[in-house]
Amino acid sequence: MPSVIPFVRRRARIATADALPLAFSWLVLAVVIFLLAFVLYMTFVPSLPTEPGFTLRHWSNVASSRLLTKVVPNTVIVGFGTICIAAFFALPLAWLLNRTTLPLRTTFTTMIGIVPVIPGFILAMGWIMLLDERIGLINNVAANLLGLSSLPLGVKDTPWGMAWVLGLVLTPPIFFLVAGPLCRIDPSLEEVAGVIGMKQLTTLRRVTLPLVWPGILGGLIYTFMTAVSIFEIPALLGAASGKVPVLASEIFYSVRPGGPLTATFAYGAAGVYGTLLAVPSLVGLYFYLRVLERTERYQVITGKGYRPRETDLGPLNWIGIGFVISYLVLAVALPLLVLLWASLMPVLQLPSREALSKLSFINYDSLLEGLGGIAVIWNTVVLVLCVSLLVSFFSFMVSWVVVRTRIRSRKLIDMLVMVPHAIPSLAFAFALAMLGILASRWLAWLPLSGTIGIIVIAHIINRMPYGTRVMNSALGQVHHELEEIAQVCGTKTPTVMRRIILPLVKPSVVYLAVWTAMLSFQEVTMALFLSGPQNHVLAVSIWELWESGSLGTAAAGAVAMVATMSALMFAILSVARGPTAGLVGRGVAEPPVAEEP
Amino acid sequence: MAGLRKIRVSGNGAVRWPVVAVTGLFLLLPAEPVWSPGAQSALAADAPAKGKPLLDEVVRKARQEGELVATISSSWRKTLIQPLTDAFRKRLGLDVKVTLANVESSQHFVMAIAETQAGAPPTYDVVQGTDSETMQLHGAGGTQRVENWEALLAEINPLVRSGKVRLDQIGQGPLRGQSFMFMANVKQLIYNTKLISEKDLPRTHAQLGDPKYKGKFSQPPWTTHWDIGLAALEKPDRNEWLDVVRKAGKNGGAVLYESAGVQRVILGEFAFALAQDRYMRQIFAKDPKAPIGSRFFDDYNGLTGFYHSVRTRPRHPAAATLFALWMTTPEAQAIWQPSDLQAVPYGDSKIDREFRLNIEKSKARVIGWLDNDKTLELLKWYGTEEGRKYVEAMARAIRGE
Amino acid sequence: MIRVTNLRKQFVTKHGALAAVRGVAFEVKEGEIFMLLGPSGCGKTTTLRCIAGLEAPDEGEIWIGEQLVFADRGQKIVPVYKRGVGMVFQSYAIWPHLTVFENVAYPLVYGIFKAPKSEVRERVAKTLRLVGMERLEDRPAPLLSGGQQQRVALARALVYEPKVLLLDEPLSNLDAKLRAEMRVELRALMKRLNITAVYVTHDQEEALVLSDRIAVMHGGEIKQIGSPRDIYVRPENDVVAGFIGTANLLPASISTVPGNAREGLVSTPIGALVCSLPPSAAVGQAVTIMFRPEDVLVSVSGIGQSRNTFAGIVEQAVFVGSRFQCVISVNGLKIECELPKSQVVESGQNVAVEIPCHAIHLLP
Ligand SMILES: Nc1ncnc2c1ncn2[C@@H]1O[C@H](COP(=O)(O)OP(=O)(O)OP(=O)(O)O)[C@@H](O)[C@H]1O
Ligand SMILES: [Mg+2]
């Protein structure tokens, strides 16, 4: 139904009005560019950048026959498989939880938000416990019922298994990316379609979907890039064994070619893979931007009144609820159960009568001190708050430039800000750590090395790609006239942002802030790499517990973490009024019948 | 890149070949004192006499410095930090600010070397790490020799003073006087007693390639348990050895960090895993009935020592010296050992005695990098370009390539 | 009050440059309602946005009051928020997160029209009363009907008492009846407040009712400026004639120019016509003749002696309430005409068609 979508002109703006967002964008981009340049530089450094020397070895090493015959195909399967599974869950979920009258939507949304807090090692472990050919509970039960010795179904040593677990884990990012725009689609557009006589499903397909398409596409590209770069889940499911090598494991081994404990470092190699990964990502991004160009056709918050409309599914409600619950069971309840189980077992075992007799709370003994006490909690709070606020702020500014101005460099800016997502966080962390060391030598006054600040920077850079995806699709939906009229009314860009645009995109901002907080709360690689004497955070503590063999205590810590985070998230989302928090006009339940004057 | 995490089992006894790289460098340094076993007992004898004033002097300096920043193993509980701090301050009468941080040594040592090369002040005054890591840092000029270490150690550590422990048990080989060993572990087989009986376990590393173990075990992705093998074998043929590794790699069920490997042995997914002794103790401490057992290989078993070293140009050298030396004492050991459960080879606790007894009883051959000329020689070779390539090939062979 | 000279604006798109406004010039006097009228895509909105400052023209000068707000290709430019104009968009652009009151109060609370806190409530109330929205202050904006939103948008544009009001098709989203009512109301209001307004529309009826003067735009150019009556009765060219009202346009050439009499003869496809000619007329000159349907006289009684009368066949007759609209074929050409409702015709009927001499206009 493209004809219902109003053609919206591109605005010309007068450059001075863009100075502020542009300045902030370049501030963050300067850091990105500097780090990227450093990462790239490191690909030509034999070992440490503090040593002299130049080498092309990292580049030439990449060309191995295995890469093309095994690594790339596996990675592609994992990447696309993940996208398919994540989209399969995320798109219906987003619609069900935002545009229908399904009960308990806030609760469901909160639970989806919890997914990233669950540590990856628990997820992988949980799926092995469920689906492993030898010990998998589901497999054993099913095999018993069918009278077979074992089922050929498994998550281990197959790219599809990895895609399955990753897809479940990466459903929330797409969900959140789509949820914002979906909340805000002007229902009159859908209504028009309704009037014209399209059925619900067709409306969804022909009107709703095209409207959130930029959001979806951005989410899919982002998910692909994330999926191919996550290491720990594929590693535990067979990538580390060399059975199903994927790009992430290849990177992991190439930075320490003699094995992860050797002291020959080739961190430059991570940069090489990052660059190689960046190329297809940027191609994807290019197409994404092409779609974004047409977003102007999709500016769906217009100044014409609209009332968010929620579809009453009627008897189909049950199917909807069933769908939501089955996702939650797979992605939240099962891992949480495993987590809980692991935290209650002195030593993790499969459930059995014998195991039940061993249940105890021993892992919860002096948990807080075990995790590092108040200091670590405090660090974590500072980190999470700073990252979440700054990422939201900078994403807003960058997306403003990209979506709401006609500055010529805006596409470049959008590309640049996306690149860090392709660079392995290991490479970024290493580059930052090196810069921190150099700074402590030459700029002793700059508190970088070993501070929370350096982790904050790393996280901001790392999260900007997602942040800008969210904000791009949110800002792309606000009709430009809403902003222009505010300028005509005598207010300058900062006021317009604060009083008009920000409130309009508040649901997306809340989502972004909460989601960023979750991810930076759970992030380990960079926080571990950049940790110094004073900046330990919770995720690192839990990680250390798990790697030193205290799975039980680590699980107990994770349970505590999940509990706090869900409580917090629930509080935030209900303060902000439900999944459609801040959604314009949602506050008023019953729109009165419009009366003509 | 949410995930490129290093799932490293902390404190894993790993001798890295890279170390070797360092060793190479290290051996080139003419100024290095050559370690001669004969010279040392004499020193130890007259140390106590002049120890007291020397120690007092260092303590005085440490008080002036007013602070200490040190690493502890990332596997140690955070609950250990306070008791360790208190005991250290009390024992030496130091009223200084002490910061102990859990640090992943394999990651930090990279940074430490970079710090040294850049001429930046070290983040930590004293760092702990494995023998091979320490050798590498040492080779890069990142550690600093402790003056009068014999006398100071004798003054601080009652075991040394009483002669129960020889100095060479704490500072060995090229690291003598530079770094101080405070714990160690040995790699072995950890198996699920429900899935495999002890007699069915492989006796030698080579047997890991036996088809009957296909898909039944997990080994870690690092090469330490293989590369030291060349020093343990009589007449090593490097290519044959690589074949052995590759066969085992193809035969294995998974390549996982030791903690994850052991975990999955307990779950019953794998029959056994190559891992360090500490996990056994940890599991039994939590669940005495866990269906798990351990066994040494008959051919050889790699030992990893852990050392404290004072960094070059530290901000607080005196306090760092005191901490590195104090960590060798039974007093410190009594604080960390009950929860971490690693052995101190020269120690006298129950764990230490069992550790030695176990090795004796099984007549297992335990071998470490700093043991003798042959191991040091091999370490040196791994530092050459040829050796480096060999280790990389070995790392790939573990993954069955 | 507003002066625009030689305004040019072109958009550069992937498919090449598109000249949206090509040398537009006009002047609007104080208190005047000036209408920009033209078909879709002719550059009306672009012109308006240039005045508001939302678009930077390529060339031209714009004065608002005594102030030069744009000149020298943008060397001199006053930013939007300092221009002090009021504006109403076609989409209304009511901020959906605010109530009616908050929407209208916005200009007084932030920005350069900031008023003392104590005055705000009163001024907003006054303005809302002006547009007849006083009872709906607290209603969230998304819950308003179209007409109400239009009033709110107007109130928001008026509340800070701008010298100049710019309106972009403010009534196009309303239904026909409401639109007709609002036209009258809006004009009355603007006149009462003595506001200088530039009003964009493509609805000629609206233009005729509402405006003091009309500029007819086409293809980025102004084709004629004049009072509504001028434009209707004396269109200067076929574009204007064709756009305003319905017009019958016939190609013609002048065949006889009599010595001193003003009336001459032109030959057209339907036959020779007598009409008044301008003094400059020359024989053989090609012109277009225009006459309005309501001026055509139709009789069923057969061809009489009167001038300019032709035989025709009714092809189509549609009763639209107040009159019949017919299409009559004369010599194979279709002529539109309007008949009073008392005069019943049917299609197929033979009629006589008279085009009175005074109703015929010659267009160059
Ligand atoms: N931002 C833009 N980029 C490219 N072309 C544009 C842009 N804005 C307007 N145009 C083009 O300029 C021409 C004039 O547009 P304008 O909006 O001024 O027309 P209009 O007279 O207001 O039409 P309507 O009555 O339909 O509103 C149109 O052909 C339009 O497609
Ligand atoms: Mg227009």
PDB file of C-alpha atoms in Angstrom, chain A residues 48 50-51 57 66 125 128-129 132 134-135 156 229-232 235-236 240-243 248 251-253 256-265 346-350 354 358 363 369-372 423-426 430 433-434 437-438 440-441 522 524-525 528-529 532-534 536 541 543-544 546-551 553, chain B residues 1-10 12 14 16-19 69 74-75 77-79 97 99 101-104 106-107 110-111 113-115 117-121 123-124 136 194 215 221-223 252-257 259-260 263-264 266-270 278-279 282-283 286-287 289-291 388 391-392 395 399 401:
ATOM      1  CA  LEU A  48      53.405  -5.705  20.839  1.00  0.00           C
ATOM      2  CA  THR A  50      55.788  -1.144  21.920  1.00  0.00           C
ATOM      3  CA  GLU A  51      58.306  -3.228  20.014  1.00  0.00           C
ATOM      4  CA  ARG A  57      52.435 -12.019   8.656  1.00  0.00           C
ATOM      5  CA  ARG A  66      40.662 -24.159   5.924  1.00  0.00           C
ATOM      6  CA  MET A 125      25.917 -25.806  29.488  1.00  0.00           C
ATOM      7  CA  ILE A 128      24.232 -29.616  26.470  1.00  0.00           C
ATOM      8  CA  MET A 129      22.409 -30.918  29.507  1.00  0.00           C
ATOM      9  CA  ASP A 132      23.550 -33.815  24.220  1.00  0.00           C
ATOM     10  CA  ARG A 134      24.814 -38.989  25.496  1.00  0.00           C
ATOM     11  CA  ILE A 135      23.510 -37.094  28.501  1.00  0.00           C
ATOM     12  CA  LYS A 156      27.135 -29.994  19.850  1.00  0.00           C
ATOM     13  CA  SER A 229      31.618 -12.634  16.695  1.00  0.00           C
ATOM     14  CA  ILE A 230      30.388 -14.333  19.865  1.00  0.00           C
ATOM     15  CA  PHE A 231      32.983 -16.780  20.997  1.00  0.00           C
ATOM     16  CA  GLU A 232      32.048 -18.504  24.175  1.00  0.00           C
ATOM     17  CA  ALA A 235      33.448 -22.549  21.795  1.00  0.00           C
ATOM     18  CA  LEU A 236      31.641 -24.649  24.357  1.00  0.00           C
ATOM     19  CA  ALA A 240      37.060 -24.580  20.166  1.00  0.00           C
ATOM     20  CA  SER A 241      37.679 -28.258  19.413  1.00  0.00           C
ATOM     21  CA  GLY A 242      38.308 -27.515  15.798  1.00  0.00           C
ATOM     22  CA  LYS A 243      35.343 -29.678  14.864  1.00  0.00           C
ATOM     23  CA  ALA A 248      35.316 -16.187  16.304  1.00  0.00           C
ATOM     24  CA  ILE A 251      40.285 -15.136  15.855  1.00  0.00           C
ATOM     25  CA  PHE A 252      40.641 -16.485  19.334  1.00  0.00           C
ATOM     26  CA  TYR A 253      43.385 -18.870  18.350  1.00  0.00           C
ATOM     27  CA  ARG A 256      47.708 -16.581  20.552  1.00  0.00           C
ATOM     28  CA  PRO A 257      48.827 -18.913  17.801  1.00  0.00           C
ATOM     29  CA  GLY A 258      50.518 -21.295  20.193  1.00  0.00           C
ATOM     30  CA  GLY A 259      47.415 -21.759  22.285  1.00  0.00           C
ATOM     31  CA  PRO A 260      45.740 -19.399  24.722  1.00  0.00           C
ATOM     32  CA  LEU A 261      48.420 -19.618  27.359  1.00  0.00           C
ATOM     33  CA  THR A 262      51.376 -18.941  25.196  1.00  0.00           C
ATOM     34  CA  ALA A 263      53.057 -15.644  25.485  1.00  0.00           C
ATOM     35  CA  THR A 264      53.484 -14.982  21.797  1.00  0.00           C
ATOM     36  CA  PHE A 265      50.879 -12.477  21.022  1.00  0.00           C
ATOM     37  CA  PRO A 346      27.860 -28.321  45.220  1.00  0.00           C
ATOM     38  CA  VAL A 347      29.164 -29.816  41.996  1.00  0.00           C
ATOM     39  CA  LEU A 348      27.038 -29.603  38.863  1.00  0.00           C
ATOM     40  CA  GLN A 349      25.339 -32.895  38.034  1.00  0.00           C
ATOM     41  CA  LEU A 350      22.397 -33.962  35.996  1.00  0.00           C
ATOM     42  CA  GLU A 354      20.934 -38.770  44.220  1.00  0.00           C
ATOM     43  CA  LYS A 358      22.818 -32.959  47.563  1.00  0.00           C
ATOM     44  CA  ASN A 363      27.297 -21.668  47.131  1.00  0.00           C
ATOM     45  CA  GLU A 369      32.273 -10.863  49.666  1.00  0.00           C
ATOM     46  CA  GLY A 370      33.116 -13.623  47.238  1.00  0.00           C
ATOM     47  CA  LEU A 371      32.120 -11.348  44.390  1.00  0.00           C
ATOM     48  CA  GLY A 372      34.249  -8.558  45.728  1.00  0.00           C
ATOM     49  CA  ILE A 423      36.169  -5.350  15.139  1.00  0.00           C
ATOM     50  CA  PRO A 424      36.573  -8.110  17.710  1.00  0.00           C
ATOM     51  CA  SER A 425      36.230  -6.629  21.160  1.00  0.00           C
ATOM     52  CA  LEU A 426      39.443  -8.379  22.030  1.00  0.00           C
ATOM     53  CA  PHE A 430      43.913  -4.625  23.527  1.00  0.00           C
ATOM     54  CA  ALA A 433      44.917  -1.121  27.005  1.00  0.00           C
ATOM     55  CA  MET A 434      48.005  -0.319  24.971  1.00  0.00           C
ATOM     56  CA  ILE A 437      49.872   2.238  28.936  1.00  0.00           C
ATOM     57  CA  LEU A 438      51.280   4.742  26.487  1.00  0.00           C
ATOM     58  CA  SER A 440      50.464   6.580  31.544  1.00  0.00           C
ATOM     59  CA  ARG A 441      53.948   7.101  30.179  1.00  0.00           C
ATOM     60  CA  GLN A 522      27.268  -8.689  31.461  1.00  0.00           C
ATOM     61  CA  VAL A 524      33.450  -9.683  30.282  1.00  0.00           C
ATOM     62  CA  THR A 525      36.068  -9.705  27.531  1.00  0.00           C
ATOM     63  CA  LEU A 528      38.676  -8.347  32.017  1.00  0.00           C
ATOM     64  CA  PHE A 529      41.300  -7.116  29.646  1.00  0.00           C
ATOM     65  CA  GLY A 532      43.379  -2.899  36.967  1.00  0.00           C
ATOM     66  CA  PRO A 533      43.674  -2.836  40.736  1.00  0.00           C
ATOM     67  CA  GLN A 534      40.632  -0.609  41.256  1.00  0.00           C
ATOM     68  CA  HIS A 536      36.847  -4.778  38.966  1.00  0.00           C
ATOM     69  CA  SER A 541      34.160 -11.574  39.300  1.00  0.00           C
ATOM     70  CA  TRP A 543      33.769 -14.971  35.208  1.00  0.00           C
ATOM     71  CA  GLU A 544      36.772 -15.564  37.408  1.00  0.00           C
ATOM     72  CA  TRP A 546      33.603 -19.897  36.702  1.00  0.00           C
ATOM     73  CA  GLU A 547      36.978 -20.173  35.084  1.00  0.00           C
ATOM     74  CA  SER A 548      38.644 -21.145  38.310  1.00  0.00           C
ATOM     75  CA  GLY A 549      36.255 -24.055  38.549  1.00  0.00           C
ATOM     76  CA  SER A 550      33.747 -22.681  41.042  1.00  0.00           C
ATOM     77  CA  LEU A 551      30.811 -23.135  38.722  1.00  0.00           C
ATOM     78  CA  THR A 553      29.472 -20.045  43.170  1.00  0.00           C
TER      79      THR A 553
ATOM     80  CA  MET B   1      32.398  -9.068  19.782  1.00  0.00           C
ATOM     81  CA  ALA B   2      30.463  -9.881  22.843  1.00  0.00           C
ATOM     82  CA  GLY B   3      32.229 -13.026  23.343  1.00  0.00           C
ATOM     83  CA  LEU B   4      35.817 -13.354  22.540  1.00  0.00           C
ATOM     84  CA  ARG B   5      36.459 -14.380  26.051  1.00  0.00           C
ATOM     85  CA  LYS B   6      39.358 -16.125  27.222  1.00  0.00           C
ATOM     86  CA  ILE B   7      38.049 -19.077  29.049  1.00  0.00           C
ATOM     87  CA  ARG B   8      41.260 -19.639  30.746  1.00  0.00           C
ATOM     88  CA  VAL B   9      41.502 -21.899  33.666  1.00  0.00           C
ATOM     89  CA  SER B  10      43.304 -19.783  36.038  1.00  0.00           C
ATOM     90  CA  ASN B  12      46.827 -23.467  34.941  1.00  0.00           C
ATOM     91  CA  ALA B  14      51.160 -24.122  31.671  1.00  0.00           C
ATOM     92  CA  ARG B  16      54.419 -21.849  27.342  1.00  0.00           C
ATOM     93  CA  TRP B  17      56.713 -22.076  24.582  1.00  0.00           C
ATOM     94  CA  PRO B  18      56.718 -18.363  24.429  1.00  0.00           C
ATOM     95  CA  VAL B  19      58.399 -18.343  27.547  1.00  0.00           C
ATOM     96  CA  VAL B  69      49.638  -2.687  44.734  1.00  0.00           C
ATOM     97  CA  SER B  74      42.398 -14.666  39.454  1.00  0.00           C
ATOM     98  CA  SER B  75      41.246 -17.979  40.843  1.00  0.00           C
ATOM     99  CA  ARG B  77      38.497 -15.914  46.267  1.00  0.00           C
ATOM    100  CA  LYS B  78      38.005 -12.239  46.833  1.00  0.00           C
ATOM    101  CA  THR B  79      37.331 -13.078  50.451  1.00  0.00           C
ATOM    102  CA  LYS B  97      47.555   0.985  52.035  1.00  0.00           C
ATOM    103  CA  THR B  99      45.598  -3.173  47.220  1.00  0.00           C
ATOM    104  CA  ALA B 101      43.666  -7.484  42.837  1.00  0.00           C
ATOM    105  CA  ASN B 102      42.678 -10.734  41.189  1.00  0.00           C
ATOM    106  CA  VAL B 103      44.474 -10.672  37.893  1.00  0.00           C
ATOM    107  CA  GLU B 104      44.424 -13.022  34.982  1.00  0.00           C
ATOM    108  CA  SER B 106      48.300 -14.659  31.084  1.00  0.00           C
ATOM    109  CA  GLN B 107      46.535 -11.487  30.032  1.00  0.00           C
ATOM    110  CA  VAL B 110      51.311  -8.982  27.959  1.00  0.00           C
ATOM    111  CA  MET B 111      50.475  -5.608  29.384  1.00  0.00           C
ATOM    112  CA  ILE B 113      55.782  -6.384  29.010  1.00  0.00           C
ATOM    113  CA  ALA B 114      54.291  -3.522  27.053  1.00  0.00           C
ATOM    114  CA  GLU B 115      54.610  -1.287  30.106  1.00  0.00           C
ATOM    115  CA  GLN B 117      58.903  -1.575  26.759  1.00  0.00           C
ATOM    116  CA  ALA B 118      57.087   1.733  26.775  1.00  0.00           C
ATOM    117  CA  GLY B 119      58.906   2.831  29.887  1.00  0.00           C
ATOM    118  CA  ALA B 120      55.603   3.359  31.659  1.00  0.00           C
ATOM    119  CA  PRO B 121      55.410   2.827  35.407  1.00  0.00           C
ATOM    120  CA  THR B 123      50.470  -0.887  37.291  1.00  0.00           C
ATOM    121  CA  TYR B 124      51.364  -3.449  39.929  1.00  0.00           C
ATOM    122  CA  GLN B 136      59.129 -14.145  29.695  1.00  0.00           C
ATOM    123  CA  LYS B 194      30.873 -44.183  36.570  1.00  0.00           C
ATOM    124  CA  GLY B 215      35.225 -38.873  21.579  1.00  0.00           C
ATOM    125  CA  PRO B 221      43.722 -25.869  23.929  1.00  0.00           C
ATOM    126  CA  TRP B 222      47.182 -25.001  25.166  1.00  0.00           C
ATOM    127  CA  THR B 223      50.242 -27.064  24.406  1.00  0.00           C
ATOM    128  CA  GLY B 252      39.353 -36.332  21.472  1.00  0.00           C
ATOM    129  CA  GLY B 253      35.775 -35.325  22.159  1.00  0.00           C
ATOM    130  CA  ALA B 254      36.425 -31.664  22.760  1.00  0.00           C
ATOM    131  CA  VAL B 255      39.025 -29.017  23.325  1.00  0.00           C
ATOM    132  CA  LEU B 256      37.933 -27.084  26.368  1.00  0.00           C
ATOM    133  CA  TYR B 257      39.485 -25.090  29.133  1.00  0.00           C
ATOM    134  CA  SER B 259      37.477 -26.106  34.274  1.00  0.00           C
ATOM    135  CA  ALA B 260      34.899 -26.631  31.542  1.00  0.00           C
ATOM    136  CA  GLN B 263      32.725 -29.941  34.536  1.00  0.00           C
ATOM    137  CA  ARG B 264      31.603 -31.992  31.603  1.00  0.00           C
ATOM    138  CA  ILE B 266      31.311 -34.779  36.055  1.00  0.00           C
ATOM    139  CA  LEU B 267      28.142 -34.377  33.994  1.00  0.00           C
ATOM    140  CA  GLY B 268      29.040 -37.603  32.240  1.00  0.00           C
ATOM    141  CA  GLU B 269      29.474 -36.176  28.795  1.00  0.00           C
ATOM    142  CA  PHE B 270      33.139 -37.143  28.677  1.00  0.00           C
ATOM    143  CA  ARG B 278      43.469 -28.631  42.108  1.00  0.00           C
ATOM    144  CA  TYR B 279      40.101 -29.395  40.498  1.00  0.00           C
ATOM    145  CA  GLN B 282      37.971 -28.535  44.845  1.00  0.00           C
ATOM    146  CA  ILE B 283      35.307 -31.003  43.830  1.00  0.00           C
ATOM    147  CA  LYS B 286      32.326 -29.496  47.914  1.00  0.00           C
ATOM    148  CA  ASP B 287      30.988 -32.960  47.319  1.00  0.00           C
ATOM    149  CA  LYS B 289      30.719 -38.298  47.035  1.00  0.00           C
ATOM    150  CA  ALA B 290      31.318 -36.909  43.578  1.00  0.00           C
ATOM    151  CA  PRO B 291      31.882 -39.745  41.099  1.00  0.00           C
ATOM    152  CA  ARG B 388      57.751 -21.231  17.573  1.00  0.00           C
ATOM    153  CA  VAL B 391      54.432 -25.011  18.931  1.00  0.00           C
ATOM    154  CA  GLU B 392      51.958 -23.419  16.575  1.00  0.00           C
ATOM    155  CA  ALA B 395      48.442 -26.098  18.938  1.00  0.00           C
ATOM    156  CA  ARG B 399      42.455 -29.278  17.429  1.00  0.00           C
ATOM    157  CA  GLU B 401      44.249 -30.119  12.117  1.00  0.00           C
TER     158      GLU B 401
END
